[in-house]
Amino acid sequence: MSIDITGLPPERIVFETSPLAELCITLHVLSEPGHHPGQAAWATATAGALRQDLADRLREADFLWRHAFSDLFMPYSGLRGGDGRTGRTLAEELDQLDRLDDDQFVTTALEFTCLASYNTGAPSPLADPATRARALELAAARGPRQLDFTGRLLEDPASVRAWVRRLLEDCDDAFFAALWREGEPALAADARHKSELLRRKGLSEALAEVSPAITLEDGGRLVRVDKLTEGHTSAVDPAVGTGLTFVPSRFGWPHLMVLHRPGWRPVVHYPIASPELPPPASVELLKLRLEALAHPVRIQLCRSTARAPHTTGELAGILGISAPEVSRHLGVLKKAGLITTRRRGRYVNYQLDVLAVARLSGEFLEGILR
């Protein structure tokens, strides 16, 4: 993953906190606690305390944060004519979310249906019948909740947008406001520290403290992020506020996210700490699992299925290989106990067993979930 910063003034590189981005991460932890073993106790306690109606609504919209981190949670990045700066409060950032136009909101909310075209952009499903049909088809493969939500979003964006805002405000009332009051000082301190490091020692030193997976290359013209996905964007685009934003997270590990949607200001969302991992896998399983992972296609399958359950056909499209070849590699991973399956009607979905991978290797888990 690369970000072109050629000609970008140093003052346009900023480290800022974002309550809406942190809310996205906490919702992800609640829905996928296996990705975050160090937060298991918090996730269990918080989920158990949620009102039933709020828990039901969160399940209805969980594809916004469970399998991918929707760019909706960083609306400041996409505002036309904006300065790209985060809001000081959750309410300010929800107001920014309201300022996105319907095409931006719908396309971004349905990110899970257009992963293959994320780097290049695609027509809005509100205007293009083929894109709309494809979105509904892929939503159906994820289950009835996703299909119903996608249908309502395409038919009546305004009501769904209001519904989403109320949902996030209710999360704030239920648990996030207290969590933000507790964690914001540490996030602000990290942002101040890295801003000062950037000012005194330069971008390369600041990036080294953000993550060892981020480097400055090509004579200082390119920020490179070591991820198992490819993409390229530019931080020089006056239409969306020229610049590059770094946002710290208390709950983010092991994820290192890069917003690189075309026409949006790039954002790097990085963790400030890493928790203890579960104990390693038994010796009896180690050889079989290491052999299963000793193939680049299977590593890519692990990455895709760690984020979301996928059908064989979806995985073939993502990896650009045939469905039979995908099936063969999935069979190897399943035999090693690294992949689980679940049937939904005529679809069979495959998903990585993240806890098994965490026991096998923290470094591998961090690598595929960055």
mmCIF file of C-alpha atoms in Angstrom:
data_model
loop_
_atom_site.group_PDB
_atom_site.id
_atom_site.type_symbol
_atom_site.label_atom_id
_atom_site.label_comp_id
_atom_site.label_asym_id
_atom_site.label_seq_id
_atom_site.Cartn_x
_atom_site.Cartn_y
_atom_site.Cartn_z
ATOM 1 C CA MET A 1 0.000 0.000 0.000
ATOM 2 C CA SER A 2 1.505 3.349 -0.993
ATOM 3 C CA ILE A 3 0.627 7.026 -0.489
ATOM 4 C CA ASP A 4 2.210 9.606 -2.781
ATOM 5 C CA ILE A 5 3.180 12.709 -0.775
ATOM 6 C CA THR A 6 5.222 14.439 -3.508
ATOM 7 C CA GLY A 7 5.122 18.182 -2.895
ATOM 8 C CA LEU A 8 3.043 17.847 0.276
ATOM 9 C CA PRO A 9 3.957 20.570 2.805
ATOM 10 C CA PRO A 10 4.972 19.105 6.195
ATOM 11 C CA GLU A 11 2.216 21.057 7.960
ATOM 12 C CA ARG A 12 -0.376 19.115 5.939
ATOM 13 C CA ILE A 13 0.652 15.876 7.668
ATOM 14 C CA VAL A 14 -1.299 15.723 10.917
ATOM 15 C CA PHE A 15 -1.808 13.406 13.878
ATOM 16 C CA GLU A 16 -5.326 13.773 15.310
ATOM 17 C CA THR A 17 -7.806 11.837 17.409
ATOM 18 C CA SER A 18 -11.149 10.771 15.956
ATOM 19 C CA PRO A 19 -13.996 9.604 18.207
ATOM 20 C CA LEU A 20 -16.002 8.221 15.273
ATOM 21 C CA ALA A 21 -13.054 6.141 14.039
ATOM 22 C CA GLU A 22 -12.537 4.793 17.567
ATOM 23 C CA LEU A 23 -16.243 3.966 17.836
ATOM 24 C CA CYS A 24 -15.880 1.915 14.644
ATOM 25 C CA ILE A 25 -13.037 -0.062 16.205
ATOM 26 C CA THR A 26 -14.935 -0.724 19.431
ATOM 27 C CA LEU A 27 -17.936 -1.967 17.453
ATOM 28 C CA HIS A 28 -15.588 -4.242 15.511
ATOM 29 C CA VAL A 29 -14.158 -5.613 18.764
ATOM 30 C CA LEU A 30 -17.684 -6.327 20.020
ATOM 31 C CA SER A 31 -18.557 -8.247 16.856
ATOM 32 C CA GLU A 32 -15.177 -9.971 16.322
ATOM 33 C CA PRO A 33 -13.577 -10.432 19.775
ATOM 34 C CA GLY A 34 -11.408 -13.198 18.336
ATOM 35 C CA HIS A 35 -9.409 -10.553 16.449
ATOM 36 C CA HIS A 36 -8.641 -8.843 19.759
ATOM 37 C CA PRO A 37 -7.829 -11.404 22.460
ATOM 38 C CA GLY A 38 -6.540 -8.696 24.778
ATOM 39 C CA GLN A 39 -9.969 -7.005 24.784
ATOM 40 C CA ALA A 40 -12.011 -10.142 25.400
ATOM 41 C CA ALA A 41 -13.034 -9.200 28.944
ATOM 42 C CA TRP A 42 -14.196 -5.729 27.876
ATOM 43 C CA ALA A 43 -16.098 -7.116 24.884
ATOM 44 C CA THR A 44 -17.877 -9.733 26.999
ATOM 45 C CA ALA A 45 -18.872 -7.258 29.694
ATOM 46 C CA THR A 46 -20.016 -4.582 27.242
ATOM 47 C CA ALA A 47 -21.978 -6.954 25.023
ATOM 48 C CA GLY A 48 -23.702 -8.440 28.064
ATOM 49 C CA ALA A 49 -24.815 -5.003 29.245
ATOM 50 C CA LEU A 50 -26.339 -3.837 25.943
ATOM 51 C CA ARG A 51 -30.091 -3.393 25.728
ATOM 52 C CA GLN A 52 -31.625 -6.062 23.529
ATOM 53 C CA ASP A 53 -32.998 -3.586 21.010
ATOM 54 C CA LEU A 54 -29.583 -1.946 20.601
ATOM 55 C CA ALA A 55 -27.869 -5.318 20.251
ATOM 56 C CA ASP A 56 -30.377 -6.293 17.544
ATOM 57 C CA ARG A 57 -29.792 -3.069 15.602
ATOM 58 C CA LEU A 58 -26.024 -3.509 15.839
ATOM 59 C CA ARG A 59 -26.318 -6.967 14.314
ATOM 60 C CA GLU A 60 -28.405 -5.526 11.493
ATOM 61 C CA ALA A 61 -25.649 -3.101 10.447
ATOM 62 C CA ASP A 62 -22.560 -4.983 11.597
ATOM 63 C CA PHE A 63 -21.132 -5.382 8.085
ATOM 64 C CA LEU A 64 -20.120 -1.710 8.384
ATOM 65 C CA TRP A 65 -17.462 -2.655 10.937
ATOM 66 C CA ARG A 66 -17.319 -6.433 11.335
ATOM 67 C CA HIS A 67 -15.757 -7.587 8.073
ATOM 68 C CA ALA A 68 -14.374 -4.275 6.848
ATOM 69 C CA PHE A 69 -13.898 -0.871 8.411
ATOM 70 C CA SER A 70 -16.301 1.312 6.481
ATOM 71 C CA ASP A 71 -14.900 4.647 5.370
ATOM 72 C CA LEU A 72 -18.146 6.154 6.692
ATOM 73 C CA PHE A 73 -16.390 6.307 10.053
ATOM 74 C CA MET A 74 -13.911 8.824 8.636
ATOM 75 C CA PRO A 75 -16.275 11.227 6.833
ATOM 76 C CA TYR A 76 -13.843 14.161 7.139
ATOM 77 C CA SER A 77 -11.710 12.382 4.548
ATOM 78 C CA GLY A 78 -14.346 12.596 1.826
ATOM 79 C CA LEU A 79 -16.012 15.989 2.287
ATOM 80 C CA ARG A 80 -15.837 18.012 -0.906
ATOM 81 C CA GLY A 81 -14.043 21.301 -0.291
ATOM 82 C CA GLY A 82 -13.305 20.347 3.311
ATOM 83 C CA ASP A 83 -9.998 20.614 5.109
ATOM 84 C CA GLY A 84 -9.786 16.906 5.922
ATOM 85 C CA ARG A 85 -9.513 17.517 9.667
ATOM 86 C CA THR A 86 -11.211 15.295 12.223
ATOM 87 C CA GLY A 87 -13.948 16.580 14.529
ATOM 88 C CA ARG A 88 -13.348 17.375 18.181
ATOM 89 C CA THR A 89 -16.406 15.415 19.322
ATOM 90 C CA LEU A 90 -18.488 12.508 18.118
ATOM 91 C CA ALA A 91 -21.369 14.899 17.394
ATOM 92 C CA GLU A 92 -19.133 17.003 15.134
ATOM 93 C CA GLU A 93 -18.034 13.947 13.184
ATOM 94 C CA LEU A 94 -21.622 12.717 12.852
ATOM 95 C CA ASP A 95 -22.439 16.131 11.416
ATOM 96 C CA GLN A 96 -19.607 15.603 8.926
ATOM 97 C CA LEU A 97 -21.147 12.238 8.067
ATOM 98 C CA ASP A 98 -24.458 13.983 7.368
ATOM 99 C CA ARG A 99 -22.674 16.289 4.910
ATOM 100 C CA LEU A 100 -21.597 13.440 2.609
ATOM 101 C CA ASP A 101 -23.881 13.251 -0.414
ATOM 102 C CA ASP A 102 -26.115 10.208 -0.970
ATOM 103 C CA ASP A 103 -23.828 8.674 -3.600
ATOM 104 C CA GLN A 104 -20.854 8.893 -1.240
ATOM 105 C CA PHE A 105 -22.812 7.504 1.690
ATOM 106 C CA VAL A 106 -24.389 4.579 -0.172
ATOM 107 C CA THR A 107 -21.232 3.577 -2.070
ATOM 108 C CA THR A 108 -19.166 3.723 1.106
ATOM 109 C CA ALA A 109 -21.720 1.898 3.237
ATOM 110 C CA LEU A 110 -21.836 -0.903 0.649
ATOM 111 C CA GLU A 111 -18.050 -1.215 0.552
ATOM 112 C CA PHE A 112 -18.298 -4.978 1.163
ATOM 113 C CA THR A 113 -19.996 -5.340 -2.248
ATOM 114 C CA CYS A 114 -17.284 -3.512 -4.203
ATOM 115 C CA LEU A 115 -13.969 -4.587 -2.677
ATOM 116 C CA ALA A 116 -12.641 -5.580 -6.096
ATOM 117 C CA SER A 117 -13.112 -2.028 -7.394
ATOM 118 C CA TYR A 118 -12.165 -0.115 -4.233
ATOM 119 C CA ASN A 119 -8.824 1.057 -5.643
ATOM 120 C CA THR A 120 -10.268 2.340 -8.908
ATOM 121 C CA GLY A 121 -13.786 3.392 -7.996
ATOM 122 C CA ALA A 122 -17.069 2.226 -9.496
ATOM 123 C CA PRO A 123 -20.390 3.781 -10.539
ATOM 124 C CA SER A 124 -22.841 4.535 -7.749
ATOM 125 C CA PRO A 125 -25.421 1.775 -7.226
ATOM 126 C CA LEU A 126 -27.994 4.559 -6.965
ATOM 127 C CA ALA A 127 -27.410 5.450 -10.608
ATOM 128 C CA ASP A 128 -26.016 2.339 -12.301
ATOM 129 C CA PRO A 129 -28.351 -0.704 -12.625
ATOM 130 C CA ALA A 130 -25.497 -3.208 -13.053
ATOM 131 C CA THR A 131 -23.723 -1.992 -9.922
ATOM 132 C CA ARG A 132 -27.020 -2.050 -8.035
ATOM 133 C CA ALA A 133 -27.749 -5.635 -9.091
ATOM 134 C CA ARG A 134 -24.251 -6.739 -8.150
ATOM 135 C CA ALA A 135 -24.559 -5.094 -4.727
ATOM 136 C CA LEU A 136 -27.800 -6.950 -4.025
ATOM 137 C CA GLU A 137 -26.309 -10.250 -5.241
ATOM 138 C CA LEU A 138 -23.273 -9.956 -2.967
ATOM 139 C CA ALA A 139 -25.427 -8.814 -0.041
ATOM 140 C CA ALA A 140 -27.575 -11.932 -0.470
ATOM 141 C CA ALA A 141 -24.468 -14.089 -0.109
ATOM 142 C CA ARG A 142 -23.870 -12.494 3.310
ATOM 143 C CA GLY A 143 -27.306 -13.355 4.633
ATOM 144 C CA PRO A 144 -30.836 -11.933 4.935
ATOM 145 C CA ARG A 145 -29.900 -9.058 7.271
ATOM 146 C CA GLN A 146 -27.331 -7.675 4.852
ATOM 147 C CA LEU A 147 -29.695 -8.130 1.917
ATOM 148 C CA ASP A 148 -32.538 -6.339 3.712
ATOM 149 C CA PHE A 149 -30.277 -3.472 4.811
ATOM 150 C CA THR A 150 -28.818 -3.097 1.303
ATOM 151 C CA GLY A 151 -32.280 -3.046 -0.258
ATOM 152 C CA ARG A 152 -33.529 -0.384 2.136
ATOM 153 C CA LEU A 153 -30.397 1.714 1.645
ATOM 154 C CA LEU A 154 -30.789 1.634 -2.133
ATOM 155 C CA GLU A 155 -34.510 2.441 -1.994
ATOM 156 C CA ASP A 156 -34.491 5.137 0.692
ATOM 157 C CA PRO A 157 -30.999 6.455 1.572
ATOM 158 C CA ALA A 158 -32.319 9.344 3.685
ATOM 159 C CA SER A 159 -34.176 7.162 6.201
ATOM 160 C CA VAL A 160 -31.291 4.702 6.506
ATOM 161 C CA ARG A 161 -28.837 7.562 7.048
ATOM 162 C CA ALA A 162 -30.997 8.862 9.902
ATOM 163 C CA TRP A 163 -31.244 5.305 11.281
ATOM 164 C CA VAL A 164 -27.457 4.899 11.252
ATOM 165 C CA ARG A 165 -26.925 8.208 13.051
ATOM 166 C CA ARG A 166 -29.425 7.265 15.772
ATOM 167 C CA LEU A 167 -27.707 3.900 16.154
ATOM 168 C CA LEU A 168 -24.288 5.507 16.673
ATOM 169 C CA GLU A 169 -25.727 8.079 19.097
ATOM 170 C CA ASP A 170 -27.319 5.251 21.097
ATOM 171 C CA CYS A 171 -23.941 3.475 21.218
ATOM 172 C CA ASP A 172 -22.453 6.671 22.574
ATOM 173 C CA ASP A 173 -25.074 6.781 25.323
ATOM 174 C CA ALA A 174 -24.754 3.072 26.110
ATOM 175 C CA PHE A 175 -20.979 2.687 26.408
ATOM 176 C CA PHE A 176 -18.822 4.798 24.125
ATOM 177 C CA ALA A 177 -19.029 8.197 25.846
ATOM 178 C CA ALA A 178 -17.526 6.765 29.033
ATOM 179 C CA LEU A 179 -14.942 4.799 27.037
ATOM 180 C CA TRP A 180 -13.916 7.928 25.108
ATOM 181 C CA ARG A 181 -13.579 10.019 28.294
ATOM 182 C CA GLU A 182 -11.288 7.348 29.688
ATOM 183 C CA GLY A 183 -9.184 6.781 26.570
ATOM 184 C CA GLU A 184 -9.074 10.150 24.801
ATOM 185 C CA PRO A 185 -6.248 11.598 26.979
ATOM 186 C CA ALA A 186 -3.902 8.744 25.980
ATOM 187 C CA LEU A 187 -4.826 9.107 22.314
ATOM 188 C CA ALA A 188 -4.352 12.885 22.410
ATOM 189 C CA ALA A 189 -0.990 12.440 24.139
ATOM 190 C CA ASP A 190 0.128 10.002 21.439
ATOM 191 C CA ALA A 191 -0.963 12.403 18.691
ATOM 192 C CA ARG A 192 0.909 15.293 20.366
ATOM 193 C CA HIS A 193 4.037 13.190 20.805
ATOM 194 C CA LYS A 194 4.147 12.096 17.180
ATOM 195 C CA SER A 195 3.359 15.623 15.973
ATOM 196 C CA GLU A 196 6.337 16.908 17.946
ATOM 197 C CA LEU A 197 8.507 14.078 16.661
ATOM 198 C CA LEU A 198 7.472 14.962 13.113
ATOM 199 C CA ARG A 199 8.375 18.620 13.720
ATOM 200 C CA ARG A 200 11.734 17.937 15.362
ATOM 201 C CA LYS A 201 13.064 14.844 13.603
ATOM 202 C CA GLY A 202 11.060 14.504 10.412
ATOM 203 C CA LEU A 203 8.486 12.170 8.893
ATOM 204 C CA SER A 204 10.694 9.074 8.749
ATOM 205 C CA GLU A 205 11.210 9.107 12.537
ATOM 206 C CA ALA A 206 7.514 9.730 13.177
ATOM 207 C CA LEU A 207 6.482 6.861 10.891
ATOM 208 C CA ALA A 208 8.896 4.495 12.646
ATOM 209 C CA GLU A 209 7.048 5.150 15.910
ATOM 210 C CA VAL A 210 3.632 4.711 14.312
ATOM 211 C CA SER A 211 4.470 1.181 13.122
ATOM 212 C CA PRO A 212 7.479 -0.769 11.847
ATOM 213 C CA ALA A 213 5.226 -1.659 8.891
ATOM 214 C CA ILE A 214 5.295 1.973 7.639
ATOM 215 C CA THR A 215 8.328 3.426 5.871
ATOM 216 C CA LEU A 216 9.276 6.520 3.903
ATOM 217 C CA GLU A 217 10.656 5.667 0.452
ATOM 218 C CA ASP A 218 11.547 7.100 -2.954
ATOM 219 C CA GLY A 219 13.495 10.012 -1.546
ATOM 220 C CA GLY A 220 10.727 11.009 0.843
ATOM 221 C CA ARG A 221 8.029 11.096 -1.835
ATOM 222 C CA LEU A 222 6.217 7.874 -0.919
ATOM 223 C CA VAL A 223 4.765 6.468 2.309
ATOM 224 C CA ARG A 224 4.766 2.672 2.068
ATOM 225 C CA VAL A 225 2.581 0.480 4.315
ATOM 226 C CA ASP A 226 3.437 -3.221 4.430
ATOM 227 C CA LYS A 227 0.062 -4.941 4.053
ATOM 228 C CA LEU A 228 -1.226 -8.052 2.312
ATOM 229 C CA THR A 229 -3.265 -5.898 -0.018
ATOM 230 C CA GLU A 230 -2.311 -3.550 -2.823
ATOM 231 C CA GLY A 231 -3.398 0.009 -3.385
ATOM 232 C CA HIS A 232 -2.118 3.453 -4.199
ATOM 233 C CA THR A 233 -3.398 6.926 -3.452
ATOM 234 C CA SER A 234 -2.185 10.504 -3.373
ATOM 235 C CA ALA A 235 -2.197 12.973 -0.504
ATOM 236 C CA VAL A 236 -2.263 15.878 -2.951
ATOM 237 C CA ASP A 237 -5.868 16.526 -3.990
ATOM 238 C CA PRO A 238 -7.256 20.023 -3.324
ATOM 239 C CA ALA A 239 -10.843 18.808 -3.864
ATOM 240 C CA VAL A 240 -10.803 16.878 -0.580
ATOM 241 C CA GLY A 241 -8.292 18.845 1.475
ATOM 242 C CA THR A 242 -4.706 18.088 0.473
ATOM 243 C CA GLY A 243 -2.949 16.244 3.262
ATOM 244 C CA LEU A 244 -2.390 13.014 5.157
ATOM 245 C CA THR A 245 -3.998 12.206 8.498
ATOM 246 C CA PHE A 246 -2.818 9.726 11.133
ATOM 247 C CA VAL A 247 -5.391 8.641 13.733
ATOM 248 C CA PRO A 248 -4.364 6.656 16.860
ATOM 249 C CA SER A 249 -6.506 3.904 18.392
ATOM 250 C CA ARG A 250 -6.472 2.171 21.757
ATOM 251 C CA PHE A 251 -8.493 -0.794 20.499
ATOM 252 C CA GLY A 252 -7.067 -1.163 16.997
ATOM 253 C CA TRP A 253 -4.340 -3.797 17.392
ATOM 254 C CA PRO A 254 -3.572 -5.853 15.292
ATOM 255 C CA HIS A 255 -5.229 -3.790 12.559
ATOM 256 C CA LEU A 256 -3.361 -1.072 10.713
ATOM 257 C CA MET A 257 -5.890 0.538 8.374
ATOM 258 C CA VAL A 258 -5.262 2.777 5.390
ATOM 259 C CA LEU A 259 -8.157 4.694 3.852
ATOM 260 C CA HIS A 260 -7.194 5.007 0.195
ATOM 261 C CA ARG A 261 -10.556 5.468 -1.531
ATOM 262 C CA PRO A 262 -10.193 7.477 -4.777
ATOM 263 C CA GLY A 263 -11.148 11.108 -4.247
ATOM 264 C CA TRP A 264 -10.807 10.900 -0.449
ATOM 265 C CA ARG A 265 -7.970 12.226 1.700
ATOM 266 C CA PRO A 266 -5.761 9.300 2.831
ATOM 267 C CA VAL A 267 -5.968 8.329 6.498
ATOM 268 C CA VAL A 268 -3.802 5.880 8.443
ATOM 269 C CA HIS A 269 -5.572 4.464 11.521
ATOM 270 C CA TYR A 270 -2.955 2.879 13.773
ATOM 271 C CA PRO A 271 -2.895 1.109 17.172
ATOM 272 C CA ILE A 272 -0.931 2.581 20.070
ATOM 273 C CA ALA A 273 -0.508 -0.656 22.015
ATOM 274 C CA SER A 274 -0.564 -4.424 21.558
ATOM 275 C CA PRO A 275 -1.999 -6.822 24.184
ATOM 276 C CA GLU A 276 -0.833 -10.239 25.256
ATOM 277 C CA LEU A 277 -1.680 -13.051 22.823
ATOM 278 C CA PRO A 278 -3.191 -16.454 23.693
ATOM 279 C CA PRO A 279 -0.858 -19.430 24.252
ATOM 280 C CA PRO A 280 0.613 -21.027 21.093
ATOM 281 C CA ALA A 281 -0.917 -24.052 19.372
ATOM 282 C CA SER A 282 0.075 -27.563 20.425
ATOM 283 C CA VAL A 283 3.086 -29.211 18.809
ATOM 284 C CA GLU A 284 0.836 -31.813 17.184
ATOM 285 C CA LEU A 285 -0.956 -29.168 15.156
ATOM 286 C CA LEU A 286 2.034 -26.983 14.369
ATOM 287 C CA LYS A 287 3.518 -28.951 11.444
ATOM 288 C CA LEU A 288 0.191 -29.439 9.671
ATOM 289 C CA ARG A 289 -0.763 -25.788 10.004
ATOM 290 C CA LEU A 290 2.601 -24.418 8.931
ATOM 291 C CA GLU A 291 2.520 -26.630 5.837
ATOM 292 C CA ALA A 292 -0.991 -25.397 5.059
ATOM 293 C CA LEU A 293 0.188 -21.787 5.211
ATOM 294 C CA ALA A 294 3.282 -22.354 3.078
ATOM 295 C CA HIS A 295 1.641 -21.084 -0.102
ATOM 296 C CA PRO A 296 1.013 -17.464 -1.177
ATOM 297 C CA VAL A 297 -2.534 -18.158 -2.388
ATOM 298 C CA ARG A 298 -3.499 -19.670 0.947
ATOM 299 C CA ILE A 299 -2.048 -16.655 2.775
ATOM 300 C CA GLN A 300 -4.260 -14.413 0.646
ATOM 301 C CA LEU A 301 -7.239 -16.666 1.409
ATOM 302 C CA CYS A 302 -6.479 -16.306 5.111
ATOM 303 C CA ARG A 303 -6.438 -12.545 4.777
ATOM 304 C CA SER A 304 -9.770 -12.398 2.934
ATOM 305 C CA THR A 305 -11.579 -14.865 5.177
ATOM 306 C CA ALA A 306 -10.223 -13.295 8.366
ATOM 307 C CA ARG A 307 -12.197 -10.165 7.596
ATOM 308 C CA ALA A 308 -15.418 -11.720 6.383
ATOM 309 C CA PRO A 309 -16.984 -15.036 5.409
ATOM 310 C CA HIS A 310 -16.811 -15.532 1.646
ATOM 311 C CA THR A 311 -18.159 -17.973 -0.880
ATOM 312 C CA THR A 312 -15.837 -19.804 -3.269
ATOM 313 C CA GLY A 313 -17.046 -17.617 -6.120
ATOM 314 C CA GLU A 314 -16.361 -14.402 -4.195
ATOM 315 C CA LEU A 315 -12.856 -15.562 -3.304
ATOM 316 C CA ALA A 316 -12.164 -16.496 -6.912
ATOM 317 C CA GLY A 317 -13.119 -12.963 -7.941
ATOM 318 C CA ILE A 318 -10.994 -11.349 -5.239
ATOM 319 C CA LEU A 319 -7.885 -13.425 -5.995
ATOM 320 C CA GLY A 320 -8.348 -13.598 -9.760
ATOM 321 C CA ILE A 321 -8.127 -17.406 -9.956
ATOM 322 C CA SER A 322 -10.606 -20.169 -10.802
ATOM 323 C CA ALA A 323 -13.210 -21.434 -8.338
ATOM 324 C CA PRO A 324 -11.848 -25.036 -8.442
ATOM 325 C CA GLU A 325 -8.381 -23.750 -7.530
ATOM 326 C CA VAL A 326 -9.855 -21.803 -4.621
ATOM 327 C CA SER A 327 -11.663 -24.936 -3.453
ATOM 328 C CA ARG A 328 -8.432 -26.949 -3.455
ATOM 329 C CA HIS A 329 -6.626 -24.400 -1.303
ATOM 330 C CA LEU A 330 -9.598 -24.056 1.047
ATOM 331 C CA GLY A 331 -9.563 -27.817 1.486
ATOM 332 C CA VAL A 332 -5.961 -27.707 2.683
ATOM 333 C CA LEU A 333 -6.724 -24.934 5.176
ATOM 334 C CA LYS A 334 -9.840 -26.705 6.413
ATOM 335 C CA LYS A 335 -7.936 -29.961 6.939
ATOM 336 C CA ALA A 336 -5.489 -28.014 9.119
ATOM 337 C CA GLY A 337 -8.354 -26.658 11.211
ATOM 338 C CA LEU A 338 -7.805 -23.069 10.107
ATOM 339 C CA ILE A 339 -11.031 -22.545 8.151
ATOM 340 C CA THR A 340 -14.636 -22.975 9.244
ATOM 341 C CA THR A 341 -17.706 -23.261 7.008
ATOM 342 C CA ARG A 342 -21.293 -22.169 7.364
ATOM 343 C CA ARG A 343 -24.140 -22.758 4.937
ATOM 344 C CA ARG A 344 -26.623 -19.968 4.220
ATOM 345 C CA GLY A 345 -29.257 -21.254 1.817
ATOM 346 C CA ARG A 346 -27.501 -22.139 -1.430
ATOM 347 C CA TYR A 347 -24.296 -20.389 -0.323
ATOM 348 C CA VAL A 348 -21.416 -21.931 1.639
ATOM 349 C CA ASN A 349 -19.315 -19.318 3.410
ATOM 350 C CA TYR A 350 -15.708 -19.885 4.479
ATOM 351 C CA GLN A 351 -14.113 -17.990 7.358
ATOM 352 C CA LEU A 352 -10.716 -18.100 9.036
ATOM 353 C CA ASP A 353 -10.611 -19.395 12.602
ATOM 354 C CA VAL A 354 -8.862 -16.321 14.011
ATOM 355 C CA LEU A 355 -8.361 -17.819 17.472
ATOM 356 C CA ALA A 356 -6.558 -20.812 15.988
ATOM 357 C CA VAL A 357 -4.296 -18.492 14.007
ATOM 358 C CA ALA A 358 -3.659 -16.340 17.091
ATOM 359 C CA ARG A 359 -2.451 -19.414 18.972
ATOM 360 C CA LEU A 360 -0.240 -20.346 16.044
ATOM 361 C CA SER A 361 1.480 -17.000 15.447
ATOM 362 C CA GLY A 362 0.837 -13.495 16.643
ATOM 363 C CA GLU A 363 3.065 -12.128 13.876
ATOM 364 C CA PHE A 364 1.095 -13.958 11.169
ATOM 365 C CA LEU A 365 -2.213 -12.754 12.619
ATOM 366 C CA GLU A 366 -0.972 -9.172 12.744
ATOM 367 C CA GLY A 367 0.311 -9.449 9.190
ATOM 368 C CA ILE A 368 -2.977 -10.594 7.648
ATOM 369 C CA LEU A 369 -5.150 -8.248 9.725
ATOM 370 C CA ARG A 370 -3.179 -5.023 9.253
#
